[in-house]
Coordinates of C-alpha atoms in Angstrom, one line a residue:
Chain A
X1 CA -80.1 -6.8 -71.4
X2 CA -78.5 -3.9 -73.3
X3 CA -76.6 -5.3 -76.5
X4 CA -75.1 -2.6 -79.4
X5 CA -74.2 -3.6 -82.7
X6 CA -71.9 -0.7 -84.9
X7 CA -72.7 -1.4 -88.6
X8 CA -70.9 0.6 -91.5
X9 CA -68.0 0.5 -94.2
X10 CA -65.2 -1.5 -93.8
X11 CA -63.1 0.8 -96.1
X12 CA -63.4 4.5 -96.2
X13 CA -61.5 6.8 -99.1
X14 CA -59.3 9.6 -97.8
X15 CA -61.5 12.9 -97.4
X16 CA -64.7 11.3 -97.7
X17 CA -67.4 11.2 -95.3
X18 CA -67.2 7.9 -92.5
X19 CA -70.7 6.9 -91.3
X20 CA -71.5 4.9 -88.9
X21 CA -74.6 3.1 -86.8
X22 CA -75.2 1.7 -84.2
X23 CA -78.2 0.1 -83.7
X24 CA -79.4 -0.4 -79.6
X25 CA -81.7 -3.5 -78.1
X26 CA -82.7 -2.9 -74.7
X27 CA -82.7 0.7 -75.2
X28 CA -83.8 3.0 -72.1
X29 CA -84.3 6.5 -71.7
X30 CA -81.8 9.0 -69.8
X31 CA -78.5 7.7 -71.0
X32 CA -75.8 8.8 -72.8
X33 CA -74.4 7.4 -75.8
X34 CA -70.6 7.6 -76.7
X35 CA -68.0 6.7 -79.4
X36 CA -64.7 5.3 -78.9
X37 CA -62.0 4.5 -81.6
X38 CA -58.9 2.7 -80.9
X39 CA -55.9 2.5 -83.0
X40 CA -52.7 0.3 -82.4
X41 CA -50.9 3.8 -82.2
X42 CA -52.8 5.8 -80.3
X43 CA -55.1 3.4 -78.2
X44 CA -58.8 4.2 -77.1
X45 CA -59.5 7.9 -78.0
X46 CA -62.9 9.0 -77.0
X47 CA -64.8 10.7 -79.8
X48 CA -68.1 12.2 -78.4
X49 CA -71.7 11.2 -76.8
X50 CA -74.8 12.2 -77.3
X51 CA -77.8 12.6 -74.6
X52 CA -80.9 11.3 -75.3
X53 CA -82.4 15.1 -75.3
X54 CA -79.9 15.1 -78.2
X55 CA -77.6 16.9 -76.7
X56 CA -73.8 16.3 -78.2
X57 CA -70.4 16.7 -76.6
X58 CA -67.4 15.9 -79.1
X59 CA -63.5 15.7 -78.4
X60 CA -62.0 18.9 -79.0
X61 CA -59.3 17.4 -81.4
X62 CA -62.3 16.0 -83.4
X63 CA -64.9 18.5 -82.8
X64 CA -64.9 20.5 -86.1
X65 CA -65.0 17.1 -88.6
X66 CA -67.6 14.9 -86.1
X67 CA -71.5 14.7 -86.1
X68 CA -73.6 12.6 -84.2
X69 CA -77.1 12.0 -84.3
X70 CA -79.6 9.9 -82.3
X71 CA -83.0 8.3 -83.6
X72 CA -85.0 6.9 -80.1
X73 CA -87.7 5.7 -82.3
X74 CA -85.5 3.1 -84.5
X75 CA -82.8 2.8 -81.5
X76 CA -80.4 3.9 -83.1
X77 CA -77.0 6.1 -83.3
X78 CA -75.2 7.9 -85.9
X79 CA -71.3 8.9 -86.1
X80 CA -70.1 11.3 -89.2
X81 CA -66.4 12.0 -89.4
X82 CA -65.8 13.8 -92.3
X83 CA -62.3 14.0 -94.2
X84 CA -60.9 11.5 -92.7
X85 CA -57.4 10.2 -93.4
X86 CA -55.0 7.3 -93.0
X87 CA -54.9 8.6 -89.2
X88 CA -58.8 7.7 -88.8
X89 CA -58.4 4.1 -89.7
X90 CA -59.4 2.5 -86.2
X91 CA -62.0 0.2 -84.7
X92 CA -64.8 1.8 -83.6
X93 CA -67.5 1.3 -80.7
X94 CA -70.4 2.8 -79.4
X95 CA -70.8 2.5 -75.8
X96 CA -73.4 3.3 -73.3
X97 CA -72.8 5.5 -70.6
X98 CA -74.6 5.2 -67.4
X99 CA -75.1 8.9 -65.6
X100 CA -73.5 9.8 -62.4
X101 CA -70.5 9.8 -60.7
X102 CA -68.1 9.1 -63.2
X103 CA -69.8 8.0 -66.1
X104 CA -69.0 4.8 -66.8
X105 CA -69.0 3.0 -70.4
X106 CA -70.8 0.0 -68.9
X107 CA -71.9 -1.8 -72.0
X108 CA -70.2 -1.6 -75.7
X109 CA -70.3 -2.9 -79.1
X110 CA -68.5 -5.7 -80.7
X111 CA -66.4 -2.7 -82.9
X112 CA -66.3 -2.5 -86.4
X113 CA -62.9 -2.1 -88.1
X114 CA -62.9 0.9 -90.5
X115 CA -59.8 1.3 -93.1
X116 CA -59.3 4.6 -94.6
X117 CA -57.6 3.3 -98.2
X118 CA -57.8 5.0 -102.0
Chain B
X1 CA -56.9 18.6 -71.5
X2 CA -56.0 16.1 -68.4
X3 CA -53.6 13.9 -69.1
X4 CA -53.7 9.9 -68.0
X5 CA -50.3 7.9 -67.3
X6 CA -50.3 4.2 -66.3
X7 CA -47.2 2.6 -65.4
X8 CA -46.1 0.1 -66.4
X9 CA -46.9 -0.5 -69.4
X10 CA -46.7 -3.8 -69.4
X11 CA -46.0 -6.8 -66.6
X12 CA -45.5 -10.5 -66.2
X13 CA -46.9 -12.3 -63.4
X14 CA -47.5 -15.9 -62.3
X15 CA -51.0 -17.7 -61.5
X16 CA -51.8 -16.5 -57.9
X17 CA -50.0 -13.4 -58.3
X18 CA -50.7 -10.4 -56.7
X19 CA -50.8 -7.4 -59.9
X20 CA -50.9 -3.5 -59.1
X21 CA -51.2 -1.4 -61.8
X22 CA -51.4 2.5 -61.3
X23 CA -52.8 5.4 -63.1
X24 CA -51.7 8.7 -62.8
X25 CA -54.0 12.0 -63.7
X26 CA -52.5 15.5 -64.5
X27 CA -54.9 17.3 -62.3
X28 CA -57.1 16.4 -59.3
X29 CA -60.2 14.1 -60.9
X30 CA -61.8 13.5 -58.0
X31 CA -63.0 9.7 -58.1
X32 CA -64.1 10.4 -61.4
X33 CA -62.1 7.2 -62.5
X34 CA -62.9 3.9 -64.5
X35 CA -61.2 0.7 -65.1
X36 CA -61.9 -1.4 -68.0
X37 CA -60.2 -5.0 -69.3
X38 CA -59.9 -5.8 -73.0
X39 CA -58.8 -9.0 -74.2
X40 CA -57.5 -9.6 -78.0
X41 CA -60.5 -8.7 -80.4
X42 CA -62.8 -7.9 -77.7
X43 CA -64.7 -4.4 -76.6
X44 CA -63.5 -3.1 -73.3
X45 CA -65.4 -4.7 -70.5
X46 CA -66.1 -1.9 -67.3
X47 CA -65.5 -3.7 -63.9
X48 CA -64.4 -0.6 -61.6
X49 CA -66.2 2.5 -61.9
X50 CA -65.8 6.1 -59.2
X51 CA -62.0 5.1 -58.7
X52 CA -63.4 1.7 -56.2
X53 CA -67.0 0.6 -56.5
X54 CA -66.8 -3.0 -58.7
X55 CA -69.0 -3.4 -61.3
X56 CA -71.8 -5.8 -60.8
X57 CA -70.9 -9.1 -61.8
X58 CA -67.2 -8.6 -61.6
X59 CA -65.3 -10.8 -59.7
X60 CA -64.3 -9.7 -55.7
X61 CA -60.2 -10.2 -56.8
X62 CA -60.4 -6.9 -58.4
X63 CA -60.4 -3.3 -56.4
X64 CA -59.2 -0.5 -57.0
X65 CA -58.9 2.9 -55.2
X66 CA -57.2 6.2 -54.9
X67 CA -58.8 9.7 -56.0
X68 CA -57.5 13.2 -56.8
X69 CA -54.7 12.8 -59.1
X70 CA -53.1 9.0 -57.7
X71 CA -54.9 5.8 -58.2
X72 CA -54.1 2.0 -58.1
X73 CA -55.9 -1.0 -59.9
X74 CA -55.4 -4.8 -58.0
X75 CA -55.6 -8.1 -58.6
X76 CA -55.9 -10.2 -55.7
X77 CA -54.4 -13.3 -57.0
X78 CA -54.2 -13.6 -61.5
X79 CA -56.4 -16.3 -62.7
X80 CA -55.8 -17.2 -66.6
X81 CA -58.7 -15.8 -67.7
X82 CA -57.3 -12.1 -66.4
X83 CA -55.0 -11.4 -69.3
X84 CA -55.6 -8.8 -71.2
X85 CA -55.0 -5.0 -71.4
X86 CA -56.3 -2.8 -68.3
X87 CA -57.1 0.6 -69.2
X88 CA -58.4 3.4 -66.8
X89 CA -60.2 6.5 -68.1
X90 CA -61.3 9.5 -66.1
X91 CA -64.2 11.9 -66.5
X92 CA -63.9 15.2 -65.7
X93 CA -67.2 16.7 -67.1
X94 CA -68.0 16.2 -70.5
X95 CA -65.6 17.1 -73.3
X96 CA -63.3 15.7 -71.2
X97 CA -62.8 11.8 -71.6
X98 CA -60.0 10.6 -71.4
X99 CA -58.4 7.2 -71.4
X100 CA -54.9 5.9 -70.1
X101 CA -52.1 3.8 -72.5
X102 CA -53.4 0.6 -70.8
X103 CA -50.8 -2.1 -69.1
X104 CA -50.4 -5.1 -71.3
X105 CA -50.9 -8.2 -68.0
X106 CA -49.0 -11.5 -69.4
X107 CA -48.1 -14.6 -68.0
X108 CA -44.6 -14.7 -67.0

């Protein structure tokens, strides 16, 4: 059974750094891994996945502020927005997305709620 | 970018009801379409993936279908436990993910 947990700050200060993790159980190789936000304005925006080869592909309208990484060894994903604003406050999940076809988030996280707040 | 409409945006509908919710794409996608349900405080939950194949463990009430740029989500007949907010999402090669406003599905 594939399970994700996100784990990170709750509040963020405008132009810092958001970082984010998600931590895998029942991790399997030749996946890719994504990040979604969703905000009450804009609904479910998809940020980016990452391969396990390490291979990234990030929304354009993010792609200059966003880095992810991937550890296999600790099972684990990383999200870096950087500068982020009031327009980044969103819950965000990591998702797994099975290959073929068309590539279906078929197990996600819980969320976790990030504020962006001075 | 491809762009994804879904109309409406929001319904009511009786137990037993029959609910259709479509999703529109800017340019031909293929079958390169998900469905997803999220209820209040809850992650998205996949149960239609390729425009019509249903997720394992989903039940049979929902289908869906359609491909190029036209495609339509169904509920059989609503049970309670079916509201929430449907959202389809297409893929058209990665960096292209894109999700639809979702339709709100209430009881009337």
């Amino acid at each position: 059974q594939v399970q994700l947990q996100e784990s990170g700050p709750g509040l963020v200060k405008p132009s810092e750094t958001l970082s984010l993790t998600c931590g895998v159980s029942g991790y399997s190789i030749g996946y890719y891994w994504g990040w979604i936000r969703q905000t009450p304005g804009k609904g479910l925006e998809w940020i980016g996945s990452i391969h396990d080869s390490g291979t990234t592909y990030y929304n354009p309208s993010l792609k200059s502020r966003v880095v992810m990484s991937g550890d296999t060894s600790k099972k684990q994903l990383s999200l870096k927005l950087s500068s982020v604003t009031a327009a980044d406050t969103a819950v965000y999940y990591c998702a797994r997305t099975r290959p073929g076809g068309s590539y279906p988030f078929d197990y996600w996280g819980q969320g976790t709620l990030v504020s962006v707040s001075s | 970018d491809i762009q994804m409409t879904q109309s409406p945006s929001s319904l009511s509908a009786s137990v037993g009801d029959r609910v259709t919710i479509t999703c529109q794409a800017s340019q031909d996608i293929s079958n390169f379409l998900n469905w997803y349900q999220q209820k209040p405080g809850k992650a998205p939950k996949l149960l239609i993936y390729d425009a019509s194949n249903l997720e394992t463990g989903v039940p049979s009430r929902f289908s869906g279908s359609g491909s190029g740029t036209h495609f339509t989500f169904t509920i059989s007949s609503l049970q309670p436990e079916d509201i929430a907010t449907y959202y389809c999402q297409q893929f058209d090669n990665l960096p292209l993910v894109t999700f639809g406003p979702g339709t709100k599905v209430d009881f009337k």
